[in-house]
Amino acid sequence: MSNILLGKYEAVIGLEIHVQLSTKSKLFCGDSTSFGAEPNTHISPITLAHPGTLPKLNKKAVEYAVKLGLACGCEIERFNYFARKNYFYPDLPKGWQTTQHTTPICVGGTITVKTEIGTREIQMHHIHMEEDAGKSTHDIYEDSTCVDLNRAGTPLVEIVSEPDMHTADEAWQYVNEIRKIVRWIGISDGNMEEGSLRCDANVSIRLKGDTELGTRCEVKNLNSTRNIKKAIEFEIERMVKMTEKGEKILQQTRSFNADNDTTFAIRDKEEANDYRYFPEPDLAPLHLSEQYVQSLKKELPALPKDLQQKYQDEFSLSQYDAEQLCAEKEIADYFEKVLPHSKHYKAISNWITGPLKHFTNEHKITFSDLSLTPQQLAETIALIEDGKLNFSIASSQVLPELLKDKNASAITIATTRNLLQTSNSNELEKWIDAAITKMPDKVNEYNKGKKGLIGLFVGEVKKLSKGKADLQKVTEILQEKLAQQANNR
Ligand code: ADP
Ligand code: MG
């Protein structure tokens, strides 16, 4: 698609994101919510909707939903009720879904996204609580469908944005940010592969400058951030092409085919679904007191964007470093744990975002599983800052030893393995003389005024000493020696 054509139109995107809350039990009964159990094993009579069973609201789920709203700057609805959304589906045993209808627990709010073209606050519409349905699998048997009701009744929040995004990239960032927040505040694992976070993308286009919304299509059940991006890109292009050909866009529900990154229609949207909502008579309305909401606010951890700002302001870290440290809660927590032991903020950040991040990625662990203690790291950094140990030796030779033993110390490892930097002049001079003798031409050039060559000699000494030479000292001695040589000529 040519950019000129895309430049003529503006895409409008609104997302509905379902997030499974990580409560131990379901929204209205004590059945386990754990993922991956044998099909149909977490199904008490309540989940199975046997006649006469009654729901009981899970307090933790309410707490999680309120926390999410607070983290996103939403208004918290103090008066809540649940409603029955009536429809028939094989994996919905009750014949209705219990959901919030006119009183979503959180209203408004924003999510900050950063794209190549800058930072934007994406407006949210609301967040409501509801229960998940069971899971139908159509591809096990050719002529029948398997229904697993373990998931039925799992607590969800549905996060509905305003139609306020305009590129696939923005939508992608929005989902990433929501995933980060729910993980950060500990209300969901945000795991898209396991279906803990699922997204429906509503897409429309309009001529640039128009204010009315165009006819939208809704792509259902996108289960990875990549697919969200691809589906939206495809939809925008499809709609632009159709409009250019003079074809009318129909309001449709569509599905994404990840094999070729296209979408296809599954149904034309019925004019208005009539779910015959009515207040759930078996659940009392829920009033949230001011005190309750305030107490949850106090429990919230510092949020990533606030921490990021703090790291930039208080520790003079770059925006990039601060972002890296706040990429995951576990990383920020680790950084915070090192702070009481060291004031070398930039060095701590470099270790975390460099060798330690590399190690955790490689071993597929999080920073909370990292065996390196904050003290061990702080001590290693101190040795480097004091000029006793070189960073690359520390990260390549000392760190692996430290990671094997919580009680090991950098100084002991570096001493026993003879890795400490030396500022012993006799030793240094051996390497310095060797470097000078090796490059007589460069020495000449240096003495004729090309002082920048000092780095070359220093580098050579570093190589010869295998990183053990104290380079500060080396530079001083080198400068003296080279000056002497010039004078002796
Ligand atoms: P429904 O529940 O029927 O899907 P809603 O009106 O609640 O419909 O909208 C659902 C989502 O679709 C919201 O995120 C909203 O921002 C988005 N949306 C609504 N109209 C449009 C449109 N014309 N273009 C893009 N997104 C839209
Ligand atoms: Mg919808």
XYZ file of C-alpha atoms and ligand atoms in Angstrom:
517
model
C 0.000 0.000 0.000
C 1.483 3.312 -0.974
C 2.075 5.811 1.794
C 0.245 8.459 -0.228
C -2.928 6.433 -0.031
C -2.497 5.744 3.654
C -1.753 9.434 4.143
C -5.177 10.294 2.778
C -6.914 8.250 5.473
C -6.746 7.958 9.205
C -7.226 4.644 10.955
C -9.223 4.536 14.175
C -8.658 1.667 16.566
C -10.402 0.702 19.799
C -9.368 -2.366 21.772
C -11.256 -4.666 24.110
C -8.805 -6.612 26.241
C -9.810 -9.516 28.439
C -7.468 -10.197 31.321
C -7.806 -13.252 33.551
C -7.272 -12.273 37.157
C -4.815 -14.450 39.029
C -7.116 -15.305 41.911
C -6.817 -18.856 43.214
C -10.521 -19.529 42.799
C -13.269 -18.591 40.387
C -15.381 -15.432 40.401
C -18.440 -16.992 42.006
C -17.273 -20.261 43.576
C -14.298 -22.013 45.121
C -13.206 -24.009 42.046
C -9.536 -23.680 41.194
C -8.529 -21.416 38.317
C -5.162 -23.113 37.690
C -4.214 -23.489 34.061
C -3.465 -26.787 32.346
C -5.446 -29.189 34.565
C -7.127 -32.282 33.104
C -10.246 -31.097 31.262
C -13.394 -30.840 33.355
C -11.794 -31.374 36.747
C -12.405 -27.916 38.254
C -16.140 -28.058 37.897
C -18.250 -28.015 41.011
C -22.061 -27.972 40.675
C -21.837 -24.159 40.698
C -19.578 -24.065 37.651
C -21.854 -26.619 36.019
C -24.866 -24.417 36.805
C -26.839 -27.133 38.492
C -30.284 -25.960 39.520
C -30.391 -24.410 42.959
C -26.712 -23.465 43.148
C -25.920 -19.918 44.162
C -22.983 -17.656 43.281
C -20.827 -15.953 45.875
C -18.571 -13.077 44.786
C -14.797 -13.504 45.090
C -13.466 -10.601 47.171
C -9.971 -10.850 45.713
C -11.286 -10.367 42.181
C -12.962 -7.112 43.191
C -9.758 -5.998 44.869
C -7.739 -6.736 41.719
C -10.174 -4.905 39.462
C -10.105 -1.820 41.705
C -6.307 -1.904 41.832
C -6.118 -1.978 38.063
C -8.470 0.989 37.849
C -6.393 2.937 40.358
C -3.201 2.136 38.468
C -4.760 3.477 35.245
C -6.201 6.627 36.782
C -9.829 5.505 36.418
C -12.748 6.656 38.520
C -13.826 3.800 40.770
C -17.552 3.091 40.649
C -18.770 2.847 44.262
C -22.059 1.159 43.426
C -21.703 -2.034 41.457
C -24.027 -4.739 40.371
C -23.792 -7.766 38.141
C -26.190 -8.596 35.348
C -27.121 -11.640 33.337
C -26.131 -11.415 29.693
C -28.300 -14.092 28.182
C -27.173 -16.176 25.256
C -26.752 -19.820 24.468
C -23.367 -21.342 23.914
C -22.116 -24.902 24.525
C -19.329 -23.702 26.817
C -21.641 -21.450 28.827
C -23.559 -23.884 31.026
C -25.782 -21.342 32.734
C -27.148 -19.941 29.498
C -25.981 -16.485 30.521
C -22.735 -14.805 31.372
C -22.623 -12.958 34.667
C -21.063 -9.599 33.863
C -21.209 -5.967 34.846
C -23.534 -4.090 32.584
C -24.381 -0.476 33.373
C -22.000 -0.084 36.309
C -18.475 -1.014 35.235
C -16.209 -0.983 38.279
C -13.747 1.484 36.674
C -14.539 4.375 34.363
C -12.189 6.421 32.171
C -8.460 6.317 32.754
C -5.473 6.491 30.435
C -2.596 4.361 29.272
C 0.613 6.081 28.229
C 2.188 4.709 25.066
C 5.448 5.608 23.421
C 5.797 5.123 19.688
C 8.293 6.332 17.100
C 6.259 9.515 16.717
C 6.094 10.386 20.395
C 4.248 9.797 23.648
C 0.448 9.727 23.846
C -2.108 9.172 26.544
C -4.645 6.689 25.181
C -8.095 7.212 26.643
C -9.816 4.236 28.189
C -13.577 3.919 28.286
C -14.087 1.578 31.221
C -13.050 -1.672 32.913
C -15.708 -4.147 33.983
C -15.690 -7.497 35.767
C -17.146 -10.634 34.262
C -16.694 -14.383 34.213
C -14.933 -16.335 31.497
C -16.705 -19.046 29.521
C -15.425 -22.598 29.102
C -13.261 -23.578 26.178
C -14.447 -25.347 23.056
C -11.885 -27.169 20.947
C -12.947 -27.979 17.420
C -9.878 -29.644 16.002
C -9.483 -32.812 18.093
C -12.248 -34.849 16.436
C -13.432 -34.360 12.901
C -17.135 -34.446 13.663
C -17.463 -33.242 17.222
C -16.370 -30.436 19.491
C -14.722 -30.911 22.887
C -15.859 -28.678 25.720
C -13.671 -28.081 28.760
C -15.470 -26.211 31.519
C -12.437 -25.679 33.761
C -12.206 -22.101 32.548
C -15.916 -21.370 33.013
C -16.307 -18.848 35.798
C -12.706 -17.660 35.873
C -12.646 -13.957 36.827
C -11.917 -11.539 34.030
C -11.664 -7.844 33.671
C -12.539 -6.438 30.276
C -10.600 -3.287 29.530
C -12.326 -1.228 26.854
C -10.517 1.674 25.217
C -12.033 4.667 23.507
C -11.589 4.601 19.719
C -8.421 6.564 20.330
C -5.561 4.772 18.609
C -4.504 5.458 15.049
C -1.736 3.035 14.141
C -1.046 -0.656 14.615
C 2.098 0.326 16.471
C 0.136 2.416 18.963
C -2.272 -0.465 19.576
C 0.654 -2.820 20.008
C 2.252 -0.526 22.592
C -1.075 -0.116 24.369
C -1.420 -3.882 24.794
C 2.184 -4.205 25.933
C 1.641 -1.467 28.473
C -1.507 -3.082 29.843
C 0.269 -6.404 30.038
C 3.088 -4.723 31.931
C 0.734 -2.991 34.378
C -1.309 -6.087 35.259
C 1.894 -8.018 35.883
C 3.439 -5.107 37.770
C 0.577 -4.793 40.237
C 0.305 -8.572 40.522
C -3.275 -9.090 39.365
C -2.576 -11.330 36.351
C 0.320 -13.140 34.721
C -0.677 -11.478 31.427
C 0.345 -14.659 29.652
C -1.026 -14.444 26.117
C -0.048 -17.983 25.088
C -2.128 -19.398 27.917
C -4.994 -17.036 27.130
C -4.684 -14.942 30.298
C -4.728 -11.854 28.081
C -6.794 -11.764 24.886
C -7.625 -8.915 22.634
C -10.389 -7.934 20.209
C -9.411 -5.137 17.852
C -12.013 -2.761 16.418
C -10.760 -0.975 13.329
C -12.234 1.648 11.043
C -10.868 4.255 8.668
C -11.953 7.751 7.724
C -10.618 10.553 5.594
C -7.988 12.577 7.437
C -9.639 15.516 9.120
C -13.059 13.842 9.381
C -14.437 13.686 12.894
C -17.130 11.049 12.461
C -16.215 7.440 12.963
C -16.240 5.096 9.989
C -17.845 1.662 9.916
C -15.788 -0.698 12.017
C -14.829 -4.324 11.867
C -13.934 -6.253 14.975
C -11.147 -8.829 14.796
C -11.768 -11.351 17.565
C -9.489 -13.269 19.886
C -6.036 -12.080 19.014
C -3.670 -14.087 21.157
C -0.274 -12.498 20.680
C 0.956 -8.930 20.390
C 2.392 -9.790 17.008
C -0.987 -10.975 15.762
C -2.670 -7.839 17.081
C -0.290 -5.705 15.082
C -0.551 -7.802 11.923
C -4.344 -8.021 12.082
C -4.712 -4.258 12.446
C -2.238 -3.559 9.646
C -4.127 -5.931 7.381
C -7.511 -4.426 8.270
C -6.385 -0.860 7.625
C -4.996 -1.801 4.239
C -8.079 -3.825 3.321
C -10.383 -0.964 4.237
C -8.350 1.626 2.346
C -8.294 -0.562 -0.755
C -12.043 -1.171 -0.598
C -12.805 2.496 -0.075
C -10.557 3.476 -2.972
C -12.459 1.038 -5.191
C -15.707 2.643 -4.104
C -16.813 -0.420 -2.156
C -18.763 -0.085 1.055
C -17.273 -1.451 4.287
C -19.711 -3.657 6.154
C -19.698 -3.900 9.911
C -18.335 -7.358 10.527
C -16.859 -9.646 13.100
C -13.651 -11.077 11.681
C -10.998 -13.573 12.629
C -7.236 -13.565 12.079
C -5.366 -16.215 10.144
C -1.820 -16.280 11.499
C -0.628 -18.520 8.641
C -0.820 -15.698 6.122
C -1.447 -12.633 8.336
C -4.883 -11.927 6.887
C -8.354 -11.607 8.400
C -11.608 -13.139 7.221
C -15.246 -12.442 7.985
C -16.982 -14.775 10.423
C -20.262 -12.907 10.557
C -21.899 -9.665 9.565
C -22.722 -7.829 12.734
C -26.364 -8.150 13.630
C -27.902 -4.705 14.017
C -28.210 -4.873 17.789
C -27.678 -7.951 19.899
C -30.441 -8.371 22.427
C -28.918 -10.103 25.401
C -31.898 -9.273 27.596
C -29.686 -8.034 30.378
C -31.186 -7.874 33.826
C -29.640 -7.515 37.284
C -28.448 -10.860 38.660
C -31.003 -11.600 41.364
C -28.728 -14.014 43.242
C -25.982 -11.463 43.945
C -26.414 -8.443 46.153
C -25.257 -5.109 44.729
C -21.777 -4.219 45.846
C -20.964 -0.933 47.569
C -17.304 0.049 47.830
C -16.513 2.418 50.659
C -14.063 5.264 50.325
C -11.955 3.673 53.025
C -11.797 0.383 51.129
C -10.670 2.093 47.922
C -8.060 4.156 49.786
C -6.682 1.071 51.521
C -6.181 -0.618 48.137
C -4.494 2.487 46.814
C -1.971 2.231 49.644
C -1.210 -1.363 48.731
C -0.294 -0.507 45.150
C 3.423 -0.639 44.397
C 5.104 2.401 42.837
C 4.083 2.332 39.190
C 6.623 1.957 36.387
C 6.191 5.424 34.920
C 6.630 7.067 38.345
C 9.671 4.963 39.161
C 11.148 5.743 35.779
C 10.856 9.447 36.428
C 12.363 9.031 39.887
C 15.361 7.156 38.500
C 15.966 9.923 35.977
C 15.521 12.736 38.499
C 17.196 11.295 41.569
C 19.893 9.083 40.088
C 20.555 11.035 36.883
C 19.987 7.946 34.805
C 19.133 8.349 31.138
C 15.558 7.823 30.015
C 16.684 4.677 28.243
C 18.343 3.217 31.348
C 15.357 4.115 33.520
C 13.017 2.441 31.043
C 15.105 -0.702 30.970
C 15.119 -0.882 34.764
C 11.324 -0.495 34.802
C 10.668 -2.969 32.001
C 9.599 -5.569 34.567
C 8.735 -5.311 38.220
C 11.321 -7.957 39.115
C 14.089 -5.875 37.541
C 13.065 -2.682 39.340
C 12.778 -4.621 42.599
C 16.292 -5.958 42.156
C 17.639 -2.481 41.397
C 15.935 -1.161 44.536
C 17.533 -3.919 46.602
C 21.019 -2.966 45.461
C 20.523 0.739 46.222
C 21.167 0.529 49.986
C 24.524 -1.108 49.220
C 25.907 1.140 46.504
C 25.610 4.694 45.269
C 27.100 3.962 41.859
C 23.693 4.166 40.188
C 24.888 4.146 36.610
C 27.136 1.156 37.285
C 24.306 -0.779 38.950
C 22.081 0.005 36.001
C 24.759 -1.123 33.551
C 25.201 -4.423 35.365
C 21.491 -5.079 35.516
C 20.659 -4.157 31.944
C 23.867 -5.752 30.636
C 25.359 -8.999 31.965
C 22.591 -9.798 34.449
C 19.780 -9.299 31.930
C 21.753 -11.426 29.515
C 22.069 -14.160 32.113
C 18.375 -14.148 33.064
C 17.337 -14.214 29.407
C 19.702 -17.029 28.635
C 18.473 -19.137 31.549
C 14.845 -18.078 31.135
C 14.573 -16.908 34.731
C 13.393 -13.638 36.231
C 15.409 -11.288 38.410
C 13.619 -12.616 41.466
C 15.251 -15.999 40.767
C 18.705 -14.488 40.407
C 21.084 -15.969 42.977
C 23.493 -13.011 42.888
C 22.868 -11.079 46.086
C 22.685 -7.265 46.078
C 25.730 -7.278 48.362
C 27.744 -9.380 45.928
C 26.913 -7.023 43.098
C 27.622 -3.901 45.152
C 30.977 -5.271 46.210
C 31.942 -6.099 42.642
C 30.996 -2.603 41.539
C 33.061 -1.097 44.365
C 36.143 -3.032 43.219
C 35.695 -1.727 39.701
C 35.103 1.846 40.813
C 38.270 1.661 42.950
C 40.246 0.617 39.894
C 41.035 -2.810 41.322
C 39.061 -4.834 38.821
C 38.242 -4.348 35.199
C 34.572 -4.501 34.109
C 35.014 -6.994 31.309
C 37.042 -9.361 33.511
C 34.482 -8.948 36.267
C 31.554 -9.763 34.007
C 33.207 -12.582 32.087
C 35.235 -14.278 34.829
C 34.085 -13.165 38.258
C 30.337 -13.034 37.711
C 29.936 -16.691 36.661
C 31.662 -17.725 39.915
C 29.513 -15.405 41.992
C 26.389 -16.808 40.401
C 27.387 -20.273 41.556
C 27.779 -19.378 45.200
C 25.837 -16.853 47.271
C 28.673 -16.735 49.793
C 31.462 -16.122 47.313
C 32.916 -12.649 47.154
C 34.362 -10.840 44.175
C 37.554 -9.933 45.991
C 38.298 -13.556 46.923
C 37.565 -14.826 43.448
C 39.612 -12.099 41.790
C 42.530 -12.623 44.192
C 42.691 -16.412 43.979
C 42.390 -16.341 40.208
C 44.911 -13.548 39.922
C 42.496 -11.215 38.158
C 42.977 -8.033 40.147
C 44.216 -5.043 38.257
C 47.706 -4.028 39.034
C 48.986 -0.521 39.545
C 52.411 -1.839 40.401
C 54.680 0.347 38.258
C 57.285 -2.338 37.555
C 54.712 -4.693 36.207
C 52.962 -1.996 34.241
C 56.206 -0.820 32.692
C 56.893 -4.240 31.227
C 53.659 -4.110 29.265
C 54.100 -0.445 28.401
C 57.605 -0.969 27.050
C 56.399 -3.909 25.008
C 53.608 -1.803 23.529
C 55.964 1.037 22.639
C 58.539 -1.249 21.058
C 55.854 -2.896 18.997
C 54.751 0.326 17.306
C 57.722 2.574 16.539
C 55.868 4.350 13.680
C 53.000 5.261 15.941
C 55.420 6.559 18.556
C 56.870 8.866 15.898
C 53.455 10.122 14.897
C 52.530 10.652 18.524
C 55.617 12.712 19.120
C 54.889 14.782 16.032
C 51.656 15.833 17.678
C 49.092 13.081 17.076
C 48.289 12.835 20.770
C 45.084 10.917 20.146
C 47.237 7.840 19.543
C 47.607 7.451 23.302
C 44.416 5.386 23.223
C 46.059 2.926 20.869
C 48.974 2.338 23.249
C 46.664 2.053 26.217
C 44.584 -0.451 24.301
C 47.655 -2.493 23.500
C 48.671 -2.555 27.178
C 45.178 -3.624 28.098
C 45.480 -6.479 25.638
C 48.954 -7.518 26.756
C 47.923 -7.436 30.419
C 44.715 -9.303 29.636
C 42.753 -6.522 31.285
C 44.754 -6.526 34.482
C 46.510 -3.205 34.063
C 45.112 -0.196 35.874
C 44.556 1.921 32.786
C 44.535 5.239 34.596
C 48.033 4.550 35.850
C 49.055 3.176 32.454
C 48.024 6.385 30.741
C 50.079 8.454 33.145
C 53.211 6.329 32.754
C 52.783 6.153 28.989
C 52.571 9.933 28.690
C 55.738 10.320 30.750
C 57.655 7.669 28.817
C 56.697 8.983 25.422
C 57.637 12.526 26.446
C 61.002 11.279 27.695
C 61.680 9.473 24.426
C 60.911 12.619 22.475
C 63.316 14.610 24.644
C 66.081 12.000 24.344
C 66.072 12.271 20.589
P -19.372 -3.724 21.270
O -19.423 -4.028 22.719
O -20.635 -3.940 20.542
O -18.232 -4.373 20.584
P -18.637 -0.901 21.851
O -19.341 0.280 21.319
O -18.656 -1.106 23.316
O -19.166 -2.166 21.068
O -17.150 -0.766 21.376
C -16.223 -1.706 21.575
C -14.860 -1.166 21.157
O -14.896 -0.717 19.812
C -14.398 0.008 21.972
O -13.033 -0.194 22.290
C -14.540 1.192 21.047
O -13.551 2.134 21.284
C -14.326 0.561 19.698
N -15.020 1.248 18.591
C -16.317 1.595 18.548
N -16.594 2.174 17.361
C -15.453 2.180 16.635
C -15.094 2.627 15.319
N -15.972 3.163 14.502
N -13.827 2.447 14.930
C -12.927 1.878 15.734
N -13.199 1.440 16.966
C -14.435 1.583 17.427
Mg -16.942 -5.897 21.086
